[in-house]
XYZ file of C-alpha atoms in Angstrom:
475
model
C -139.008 77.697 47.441
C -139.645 74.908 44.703
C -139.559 76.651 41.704
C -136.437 76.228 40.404
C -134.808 78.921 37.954
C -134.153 77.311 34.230
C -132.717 79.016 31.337
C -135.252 80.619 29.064
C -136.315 78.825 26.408
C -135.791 79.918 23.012
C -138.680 81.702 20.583
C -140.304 78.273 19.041
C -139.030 78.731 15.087
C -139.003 75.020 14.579
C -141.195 74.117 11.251
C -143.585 71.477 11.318
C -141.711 68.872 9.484
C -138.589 68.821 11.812
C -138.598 66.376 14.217
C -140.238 67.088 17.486
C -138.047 65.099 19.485
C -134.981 62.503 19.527
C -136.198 58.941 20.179
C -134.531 58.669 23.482
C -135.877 61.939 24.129
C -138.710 60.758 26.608
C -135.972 58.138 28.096
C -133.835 61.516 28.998
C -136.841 63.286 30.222
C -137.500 60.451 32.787
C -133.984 60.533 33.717
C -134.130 64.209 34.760
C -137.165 64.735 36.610
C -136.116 61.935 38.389
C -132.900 63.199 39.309
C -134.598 66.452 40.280
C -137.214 65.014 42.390
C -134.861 62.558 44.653
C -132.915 65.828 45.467
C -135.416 68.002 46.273
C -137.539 65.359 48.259
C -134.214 64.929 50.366
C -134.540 67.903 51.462
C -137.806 67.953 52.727
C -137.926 64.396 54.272
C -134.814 64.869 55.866
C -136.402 67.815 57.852
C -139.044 65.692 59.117
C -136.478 62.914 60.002
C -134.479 65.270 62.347
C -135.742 64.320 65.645
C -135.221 60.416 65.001
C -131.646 61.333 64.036
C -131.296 63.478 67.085
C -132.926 60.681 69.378
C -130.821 57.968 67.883
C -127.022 59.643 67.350
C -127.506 61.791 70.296
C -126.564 65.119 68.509
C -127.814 68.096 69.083
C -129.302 70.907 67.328
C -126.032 72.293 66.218
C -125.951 68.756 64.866
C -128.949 68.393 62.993
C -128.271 71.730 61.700
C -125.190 70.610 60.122
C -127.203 67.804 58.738
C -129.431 70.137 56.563
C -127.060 72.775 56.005
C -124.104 70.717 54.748
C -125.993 69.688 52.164
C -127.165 73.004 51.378
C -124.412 74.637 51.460
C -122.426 72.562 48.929
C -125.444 72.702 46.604
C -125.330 76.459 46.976
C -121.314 76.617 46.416
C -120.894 74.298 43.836
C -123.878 75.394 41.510
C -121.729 78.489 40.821
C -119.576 76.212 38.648
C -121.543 72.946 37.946
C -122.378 74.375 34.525
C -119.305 75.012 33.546
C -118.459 71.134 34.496
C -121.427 69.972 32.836
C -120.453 71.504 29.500
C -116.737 70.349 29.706
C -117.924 66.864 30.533
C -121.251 66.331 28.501
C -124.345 66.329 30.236
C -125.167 62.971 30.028
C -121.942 61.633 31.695
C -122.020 65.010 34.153
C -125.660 64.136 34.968
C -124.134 60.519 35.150
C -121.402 61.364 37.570
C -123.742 63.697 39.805
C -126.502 61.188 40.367
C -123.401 57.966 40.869
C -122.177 60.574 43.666
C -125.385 61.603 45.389
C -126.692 57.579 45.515
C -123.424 56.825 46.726
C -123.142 59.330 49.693
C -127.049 58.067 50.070
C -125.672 54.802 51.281
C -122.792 56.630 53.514
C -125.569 58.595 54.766
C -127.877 55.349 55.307
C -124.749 53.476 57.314
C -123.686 56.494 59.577
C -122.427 55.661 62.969
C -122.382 58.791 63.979
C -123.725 62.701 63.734
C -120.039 63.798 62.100
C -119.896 60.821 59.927
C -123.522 61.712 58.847
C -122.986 65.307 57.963
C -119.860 64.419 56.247
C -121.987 62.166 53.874
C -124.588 65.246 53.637
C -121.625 67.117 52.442
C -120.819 64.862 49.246
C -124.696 64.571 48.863
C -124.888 68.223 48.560
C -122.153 68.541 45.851
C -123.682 65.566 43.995
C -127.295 67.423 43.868
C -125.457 70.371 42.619
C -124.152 68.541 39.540
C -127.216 66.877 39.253
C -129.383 70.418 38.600
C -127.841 72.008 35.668
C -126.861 68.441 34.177
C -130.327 67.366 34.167
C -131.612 70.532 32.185
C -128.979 70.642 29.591
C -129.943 66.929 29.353
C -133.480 68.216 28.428
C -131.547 70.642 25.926
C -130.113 68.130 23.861
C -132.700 65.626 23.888
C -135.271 68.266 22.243
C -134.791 69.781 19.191
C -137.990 71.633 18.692
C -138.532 74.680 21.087
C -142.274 73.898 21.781
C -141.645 70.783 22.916
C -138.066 71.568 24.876
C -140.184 74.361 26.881
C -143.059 71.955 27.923
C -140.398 69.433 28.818
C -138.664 72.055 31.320
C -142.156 73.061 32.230
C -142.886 69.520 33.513
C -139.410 69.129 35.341
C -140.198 72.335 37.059
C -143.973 71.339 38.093
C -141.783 68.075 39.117
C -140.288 69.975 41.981
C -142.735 71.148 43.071
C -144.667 67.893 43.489
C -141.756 66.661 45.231
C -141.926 69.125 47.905
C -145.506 67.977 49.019
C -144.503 64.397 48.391
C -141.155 64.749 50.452
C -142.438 64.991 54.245
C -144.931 63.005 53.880
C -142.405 60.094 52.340
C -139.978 60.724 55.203
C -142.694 60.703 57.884
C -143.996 57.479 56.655
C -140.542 55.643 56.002
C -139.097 57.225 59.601
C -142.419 55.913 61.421
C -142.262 52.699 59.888
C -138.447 51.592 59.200
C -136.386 54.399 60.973
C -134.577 57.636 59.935
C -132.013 55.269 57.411
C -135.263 54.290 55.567
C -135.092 58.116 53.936
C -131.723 57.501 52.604
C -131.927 54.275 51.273
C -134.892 54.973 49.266
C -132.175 57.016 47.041
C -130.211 53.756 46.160
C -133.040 52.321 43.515
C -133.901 55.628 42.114
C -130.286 56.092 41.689
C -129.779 52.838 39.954
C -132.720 53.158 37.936
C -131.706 56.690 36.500
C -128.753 55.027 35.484
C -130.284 52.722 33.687
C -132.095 54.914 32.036
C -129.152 56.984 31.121
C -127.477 54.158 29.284
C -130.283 54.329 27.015
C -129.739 58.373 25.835
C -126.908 59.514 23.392
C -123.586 60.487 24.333
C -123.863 64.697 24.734
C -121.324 66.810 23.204
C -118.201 68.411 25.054
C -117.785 72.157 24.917
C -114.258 73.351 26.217
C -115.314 75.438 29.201
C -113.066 76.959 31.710
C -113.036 75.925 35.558
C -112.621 79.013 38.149
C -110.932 76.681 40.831
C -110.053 79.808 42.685
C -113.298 81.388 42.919
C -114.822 78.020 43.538
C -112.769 76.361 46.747
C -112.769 80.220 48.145
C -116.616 80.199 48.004
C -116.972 76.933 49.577
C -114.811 78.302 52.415
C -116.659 81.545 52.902
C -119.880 79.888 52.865
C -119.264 77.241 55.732
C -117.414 79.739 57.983
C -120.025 82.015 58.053
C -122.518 79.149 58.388
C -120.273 77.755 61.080
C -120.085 81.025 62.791
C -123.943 81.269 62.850
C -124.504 77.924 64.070
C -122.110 77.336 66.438
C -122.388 80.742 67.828
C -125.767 80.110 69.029
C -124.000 77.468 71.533
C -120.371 78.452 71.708
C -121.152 82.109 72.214
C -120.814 84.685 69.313
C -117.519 86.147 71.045
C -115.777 82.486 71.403
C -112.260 82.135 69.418
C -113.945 79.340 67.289
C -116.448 81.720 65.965
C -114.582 84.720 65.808
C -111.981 82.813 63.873
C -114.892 81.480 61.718
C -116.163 84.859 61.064
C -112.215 86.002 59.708
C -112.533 82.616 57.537
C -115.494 83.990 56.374
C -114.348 87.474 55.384
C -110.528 86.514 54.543
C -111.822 83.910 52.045
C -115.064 86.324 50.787
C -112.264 88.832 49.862
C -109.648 86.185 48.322
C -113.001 84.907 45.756
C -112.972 88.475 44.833
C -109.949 88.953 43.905
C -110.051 85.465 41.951
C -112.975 86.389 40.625
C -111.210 89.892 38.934
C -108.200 88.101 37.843
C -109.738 85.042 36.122
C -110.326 85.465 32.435
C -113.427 83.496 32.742
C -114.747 83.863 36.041
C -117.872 82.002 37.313
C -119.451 84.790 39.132
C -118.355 87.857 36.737
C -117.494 91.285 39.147
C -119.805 93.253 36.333
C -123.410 90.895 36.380
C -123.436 91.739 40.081
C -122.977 95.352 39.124
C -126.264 95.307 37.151
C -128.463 96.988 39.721
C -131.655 94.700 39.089
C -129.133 91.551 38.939
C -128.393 93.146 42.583
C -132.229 93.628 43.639
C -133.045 89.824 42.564
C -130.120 88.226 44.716
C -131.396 89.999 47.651
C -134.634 89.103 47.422
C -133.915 85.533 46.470
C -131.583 85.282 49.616
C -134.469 86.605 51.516
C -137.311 84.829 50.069
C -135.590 81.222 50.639
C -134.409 82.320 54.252
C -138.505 82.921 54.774
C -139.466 79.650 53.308
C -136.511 76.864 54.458
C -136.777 78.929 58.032
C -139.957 77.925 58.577
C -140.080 74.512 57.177
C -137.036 73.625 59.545
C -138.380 75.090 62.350
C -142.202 73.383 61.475
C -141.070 69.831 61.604
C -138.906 70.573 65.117
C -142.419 72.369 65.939
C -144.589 69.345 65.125
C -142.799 67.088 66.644
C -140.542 68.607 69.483
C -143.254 70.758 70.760
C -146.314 69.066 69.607
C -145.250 65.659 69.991
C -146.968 64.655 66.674
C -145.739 61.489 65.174
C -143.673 61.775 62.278
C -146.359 60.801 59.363
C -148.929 63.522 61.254
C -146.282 65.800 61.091
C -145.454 65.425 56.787
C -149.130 65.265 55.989
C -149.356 69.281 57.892
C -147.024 69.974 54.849
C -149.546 68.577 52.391
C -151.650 71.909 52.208
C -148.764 74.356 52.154
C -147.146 72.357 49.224
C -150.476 72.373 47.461
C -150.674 75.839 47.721
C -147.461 76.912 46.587
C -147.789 74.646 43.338
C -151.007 75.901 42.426
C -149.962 79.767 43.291
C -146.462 78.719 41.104
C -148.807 78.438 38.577
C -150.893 81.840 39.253
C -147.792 84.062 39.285
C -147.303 84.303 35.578
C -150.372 85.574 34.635
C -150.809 87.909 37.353
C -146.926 89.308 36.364
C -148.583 89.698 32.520
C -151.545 91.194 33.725
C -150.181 93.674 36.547
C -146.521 93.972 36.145
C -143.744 92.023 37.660
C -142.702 94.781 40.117
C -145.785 94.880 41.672
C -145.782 90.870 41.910
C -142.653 90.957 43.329
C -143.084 93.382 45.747
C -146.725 91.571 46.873
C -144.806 88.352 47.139
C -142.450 89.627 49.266
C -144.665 91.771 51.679
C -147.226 89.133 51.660
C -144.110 86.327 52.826
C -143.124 89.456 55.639
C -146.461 89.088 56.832
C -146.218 85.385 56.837
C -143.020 85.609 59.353
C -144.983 88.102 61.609
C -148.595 86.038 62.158
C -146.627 82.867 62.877
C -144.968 84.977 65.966
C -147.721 84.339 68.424
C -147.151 80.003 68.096
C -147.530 78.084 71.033
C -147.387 74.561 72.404
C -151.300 74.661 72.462
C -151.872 76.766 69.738
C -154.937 74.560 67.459
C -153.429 72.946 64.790
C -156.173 73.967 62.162
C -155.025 77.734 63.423
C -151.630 76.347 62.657
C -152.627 75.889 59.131
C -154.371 79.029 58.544
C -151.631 80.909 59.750
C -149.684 79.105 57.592
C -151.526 80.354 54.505
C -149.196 83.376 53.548
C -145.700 81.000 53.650
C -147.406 79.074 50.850
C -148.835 82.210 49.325
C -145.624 84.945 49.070
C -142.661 83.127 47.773
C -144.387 81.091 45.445
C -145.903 84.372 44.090
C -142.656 86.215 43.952
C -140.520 83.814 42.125
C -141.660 82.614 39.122
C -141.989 86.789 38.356
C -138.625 87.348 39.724
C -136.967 84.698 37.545
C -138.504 86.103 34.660
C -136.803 89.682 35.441
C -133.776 88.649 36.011
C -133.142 86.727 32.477
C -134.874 89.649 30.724
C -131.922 91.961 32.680
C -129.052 90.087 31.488
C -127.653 89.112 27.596
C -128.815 85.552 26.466
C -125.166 84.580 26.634
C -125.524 85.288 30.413
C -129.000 83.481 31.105
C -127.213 80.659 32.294
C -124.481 82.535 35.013
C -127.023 84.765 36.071
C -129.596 81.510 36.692
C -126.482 80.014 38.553
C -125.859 82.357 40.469
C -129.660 83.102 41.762
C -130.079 79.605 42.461
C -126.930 79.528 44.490
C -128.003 82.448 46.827
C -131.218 81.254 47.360
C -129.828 78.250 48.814
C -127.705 80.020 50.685
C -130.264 82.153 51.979
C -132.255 79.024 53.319
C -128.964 77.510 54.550
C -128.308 81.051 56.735
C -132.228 81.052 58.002
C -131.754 77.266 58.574
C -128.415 78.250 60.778
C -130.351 81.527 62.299
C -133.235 79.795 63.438
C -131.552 76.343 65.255
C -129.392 78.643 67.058
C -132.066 80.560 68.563
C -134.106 77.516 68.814
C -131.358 76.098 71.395
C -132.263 78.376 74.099
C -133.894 76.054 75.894
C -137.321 75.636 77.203
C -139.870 73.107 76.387
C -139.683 70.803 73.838
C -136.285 69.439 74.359
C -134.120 72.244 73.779
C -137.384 74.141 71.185
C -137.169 78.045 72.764
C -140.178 79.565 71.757
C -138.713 82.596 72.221
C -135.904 82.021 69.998
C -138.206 80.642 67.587
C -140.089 84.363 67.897
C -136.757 86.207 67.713
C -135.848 84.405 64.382
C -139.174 85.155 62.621
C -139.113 88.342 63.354
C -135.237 88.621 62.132
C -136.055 87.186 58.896
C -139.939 89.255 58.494
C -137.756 92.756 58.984
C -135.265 91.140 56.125
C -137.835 90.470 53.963
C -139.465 93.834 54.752
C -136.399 95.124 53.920
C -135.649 93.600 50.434
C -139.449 94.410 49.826
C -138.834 98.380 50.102
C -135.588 97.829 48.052
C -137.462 96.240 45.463
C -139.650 98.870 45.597
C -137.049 101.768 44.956
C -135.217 99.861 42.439
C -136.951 97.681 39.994
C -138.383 99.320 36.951
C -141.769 99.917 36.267
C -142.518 97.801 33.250
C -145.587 98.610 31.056
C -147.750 96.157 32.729
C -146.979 97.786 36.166
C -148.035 101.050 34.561
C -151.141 99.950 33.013
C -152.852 98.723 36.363
């Protein structure tokens, strides 16, 4: 989902004669949403992009899953420790690095010869976004002194994201219709530059000695992409192949090494207790879940559109322009119906109502009415977006302040995961054949239905394990 988890702002104590804000604190502003919009509209144009790449490097869907989930999955791995980086670094030359690296694998990704050549480009893309995210909000930090103003800034480069989201398909449709798949990466190149510009302009930030968990971080990286390789290659190698079942013992061999780095180290990114925490637990699962809902479908809606449909690729980003709508203006709902009725009982509603969302979008066809499409459509834009914001605010009121930031980390990074699983899930159903190029319908049914029981799951979980908090037990 767009929102995007940020640490929470401190209790505004400021006094009226401080000053509000640095000079360059606008300048810095500028800088960040920008970073944070170029990465998150990647995202979403790519997915409309997909069948131009397929048509024109002759990959297939294990390939253009690769090409969303490499860059996922590095996000998702190295957000566990991008903080830590940032801090060591400063945030304006972390935030500097990170964007240099993401408009640099732009062009690699722009130039591609190939599918593998692309994906590898997706893959330093995907660790320059990471860097990019926590960078750009401690850049916020230190540009704002007064706590008003700091949590109206962060408030504005979340809204950002969200904007980006209904902004991003529509961009990629339009550039791929009218200058070719390439068009969406290049566009990266002067936003890139001009963030640097505008970076040159904003103080030098502070170092803070912070410790690196290489350990835990390289054996994260390799759990993640053998299980992801496992899922999506299993789908066309056949789950009992020796490539996947050697991916699978990647998986688990290097899932059991992180833990044991992650008990040694004296600083650990990930620390063995914060999982422990039963509603830290509870808010992992349902983040996984929620994202697997939400990228699941938007993956498998521009294939849909275009595979199945045969819409062009501008019809098919402006059928993403009601969903985004909705989930920015139900982002901005959630809070007051988590004061007013309780978070658990937002939560939960989110959830079941995103459950529902998987189910209704089962009975899709090739001639299913596209204004039906959009109806149906309704709940995906509704549940997650409701869930979130409520869910974010639980989880930094479970944890110490000194923790806000890990435990943020760490929610955003298995969210992203979660989409980069569904993402893997659903093109390896999808490949079954049929209509549509290689789009099985019937895999496309098998996967929502997968991820509706998931969420269904996390939703009765929620249930038995969050607290009631007073708001809950006033309605």
């Amino acid at each position: 989902m767009p929102v995007v988890l940020a640490p929470r702002p401190a209790r505004a104590t400021a006094s009226a004669s401080r000053p509000a804000a640095r000079p360059t604190s606008s300048v810095a502003l500028a800088a960040a949403l920008l970073g944070f919009a170029v990465i998150t509209i990647d995202v979403t144009a790519v997915n409309i992009a997909l069948p131009d790449i397929r048509a024109s490097l002759h990959g297939g869907m294990a390939g253009l899953q690769w090409v969303v989930d490499a860059y996922t999955l590095m996000f998702a791995a190295l957000m566990l420790s991008a903080g830590a980086l940032a801090d060591r670094a400063g945030a304006r030359r972390a935030y500097a690095w990170g964007v240099g690296l993401f408009t640099l694998a732009s062009l690699a990704c722009a130039v591609a010869p190939g599918i593998g050549a692309l994906v590898a480009a997706r893959v330093a893309q995907g660790a320059g976004a990471a860097v990019v995210m926590p960078a750009s909000l401690a850049l916020i930090r230190q540009a704002y002194d007064d706590p008003r103003r700091r949590a109206r800034a962060i408030a504005l480069w979340t809204v950002g994201g969200s904007v980006s989201v209904a902004v991003g398909p529509v961009l990629g449709g339009v550039l791929t219709e009218a200058a070719g798949w390439r068009s969406v990466f290049l566009l990266n190149l002067p936003v890139g530059a001009l963030i640097l510009v505008l970076l040159a302009r904003v103080a030098p930030s502070p170092r803070r000695p912070a410790p690196l968990d290489l350990g835990g971080q390289v054996t994260a990286v390799l759990a993640l992409a053998g299980l992801a390789f496992a899922v999506i290659e299993g789908g066309h190698l056949g789950w009992t192949s020796a490539p996947v079942l050697a991916a699978f013992a990647v998986a688990v061999a290097a899932g059991c090494a992180f833990h044991a780095a992650e008990k040694r180290h004296a600083a650990p990114m990930v620390p063995l207790a914060l999982l422990r925490q039963r509603q830290v637990g509870v808010a992992l699962a349902v983040g996984f879940a929620v994202n697997a809902g939400f990228y699941g479908v938007t993956f498998l809606l521009g294939l849909y559109y275009q595979q199945l449909r045969g819409m062009s690729g501008v019809a098919a980003g402006l059928m993403f322009v009601p969903l985004a709508f909705l989930i920015t203006a139900t982002n901005l709902v959630s809070p007051r119906a988590a004061e007013r009725f309780g978070r658990r009982r937002v939560i939960v509603l989110g959830q079941a109502i995103l459950a529902l969302a998987m189910f209704v979008l089962v009975p899709l066809g090739d001639r299913t009415p596209l204004w039906l499409v959009l109806v149906l459509l309704v709940p995906t834009g509704l549940g997650g977006a409701f869930a979130v914001p409520a869910l974010t605010a639980q989880l930094m009121d479970s944890v110490p302040g000194e923790r806000a930031g890990t435990a943020s980390g760490l929610l955003n990074s298995l969210r992203q995961t979660g989409g980069a699983m569904s993402v893997a899930l659903f093109g390896a159903l999808l490949a079954g054949g049929g209509a549509g190029e290689g789009f099985s319908l019937p895999g496309m049914r098998t996967g929502l239905v997968v991820v509706g029981l998931t969420l269904c799951l996390t939703t009765a979980v929620s249930v038995w394990l969050l607290p009631r908090d007073r708001g809950d037990r006033a309605a």
